[in-house]
Short mmCIF file of C-alpha atoms in Angstrom, two decimals:
data_model
loop_
_atom_site.label_atom_id
_atom_site.label_comp_id
_atom_site.label_asym_id
_atom_site.label_seq_id
_atom_site.Cartn_x
_atom_site.Cartn_y
_atom_site.Cartn_z
CA MET D 1 36.29 -1.37 43.82
CA LEU D 2 36.67 -3.36 47.04
CA ALA D 3 36.92 -6.63 45.12
CA ALA D 4 40.13 -5.38 43.50
CA CYS D 5 41.67 -4.75 46.93
CA ALA D 6 41.15 -8.37 47.96
CA SER D 7 42.57 -10.00 44.87
CA PRO D 8 44.42 -13.30 45.39
CA GLY D 9 47.64 -11.84 44.00
CA SER D 10 48.03 -9.33 46.81
CA GLY D 11 49.58 -11.72 49.36
CA PRO D 12 52.70 -13.86 49.45
CA ALA D 13 53.02 -16.53 46.80
CA ALA D 14 52.15 -20.09 47.79
CA THR D 15 55.72 -21.16 47.07
CA ASP D 16 57.01 -18.49 49.49
CA LEU D 17 54.64 -19.69 52.20
CA ARG D 18 55.64 -23.29 51.56
CA GLN D 19 59.30 -22.39 51.92
CA GLN D 20 58.59 -20.56 55.20
CA VAL D 21 56.99 -23.71 56.59
CA ILE D 22 59.90 -25.87 55.41
CA ASP D 23 62.47 -23.49 56.92
CA THR D 24 60.59 -23.32 60.22
CA GLU D 25 60.27 -27.11 60.44
CA ARG D 26 63.98 -27.54 59.78
CA ALA D 27 64.89 -24.94 62.40
CA PHE D 28 62.58 -26.66 64.88
CA ALA D 29 64.15 -30.07 64.19
CA ALA D 30 67.64 -28.56 64.49
CA THR D 31 66.93 -27.69 68.13
CA MET D 32 66.82 -31.41 68.88
CA ALA D 33 69.92 -32.17 66.83
CA ARG D 34 71.82 -29.51 68.82
CA ARG D 35 70.11 -30.46 72.10
CA ASP D 36 69.18 -26.81 72.52
CA HIS D 37 66.12 -26.79 74.76
CA ALA D 38 66.08 -22.99 75.01
CA ALA D 39 65.83 -22.73 71.23
CA PHE D 40 63.07 -25.35 71.23
CA THR D 41 60.98 -23.26 73.60
CA VAL D 42 61.05 -20.31 71.18
CA PHE D 43 58.81 -22.35 68.87
CA LEU D 44 56.18 -22.95 71.59
CA SER D 45 53.12 -20.76 71.90
CA SER D 46 52.00 -19.56 75.31
CA GLU D 47 48.72 -21.25 74.36
CA ALA D 48 50.32 -24.59 73.43
CA VAL D 49 48.44 -27.76 74.34
CA PHE D 50 50.20 -31.14 74.21
CA PHE D 51 48.34 -34.39 74.71
CA SER D 52 50.38 -37.10 76.39
CA GLY D 53 48.87 -39.26 79.06
CA ALA D 54 45.68 -38.69 80.99
CA LYS D 55 46.06 -34.95 81.46
CA PRO D 56 46.94 -32.52 78.65
CA LEU D 57 49.85 -30.16 79.16
CA ARG D 58 48.76 -26.55 78.82
CA GLY D 59 50.94 -23.57 78.09
CA LYS D 60 54.51 -23.06 77.02
CA ASP D 61 56.00 -23.77 80.45
CA GLN D 62 54.30 -27.16 80.94
CA VAL D 63 55.09 -28.35 77.42
CA ALA D 64 58.70 -27.16 77.65
CA ALA D 65 59.19 -28.86 81.02
CA TRP D 66 57.82 -32.18 79.68
CA TRP D 67 60.10 -32.11 76.60
CA LYS D 68 63.23 -31.03 78.53
CA ARG D 69 64.17 -34.65 79.30
CA PHE D 70 64.61 -35.36 75.59
CA TYR D 71 67.13 -32.53 75.33
CA GLU D 72 69.28 -33.66 78.25
CA LYS D 73 70.55 -36.87 76.67
CA PRO D 74 72.90 -37.12 73.69
CA ASP D 75 70.57 -39.47 71.75
#
């Protein structure tokens, strides 16, 4: 009985999940095209870790602050 409850067909289709990833990636990239740093930060987790240089950046605030410079210039 429990095996029927966990059947593979009970969740979203793989094509739906794939499209969600594609849509999210495009929305993320669009933040850079629009130079919208505030929108960029919406995609960051409070537990984000970004490795650049000797010391990793930890948390949404540190990662957002490091990336802000790329959103301030037109190119």
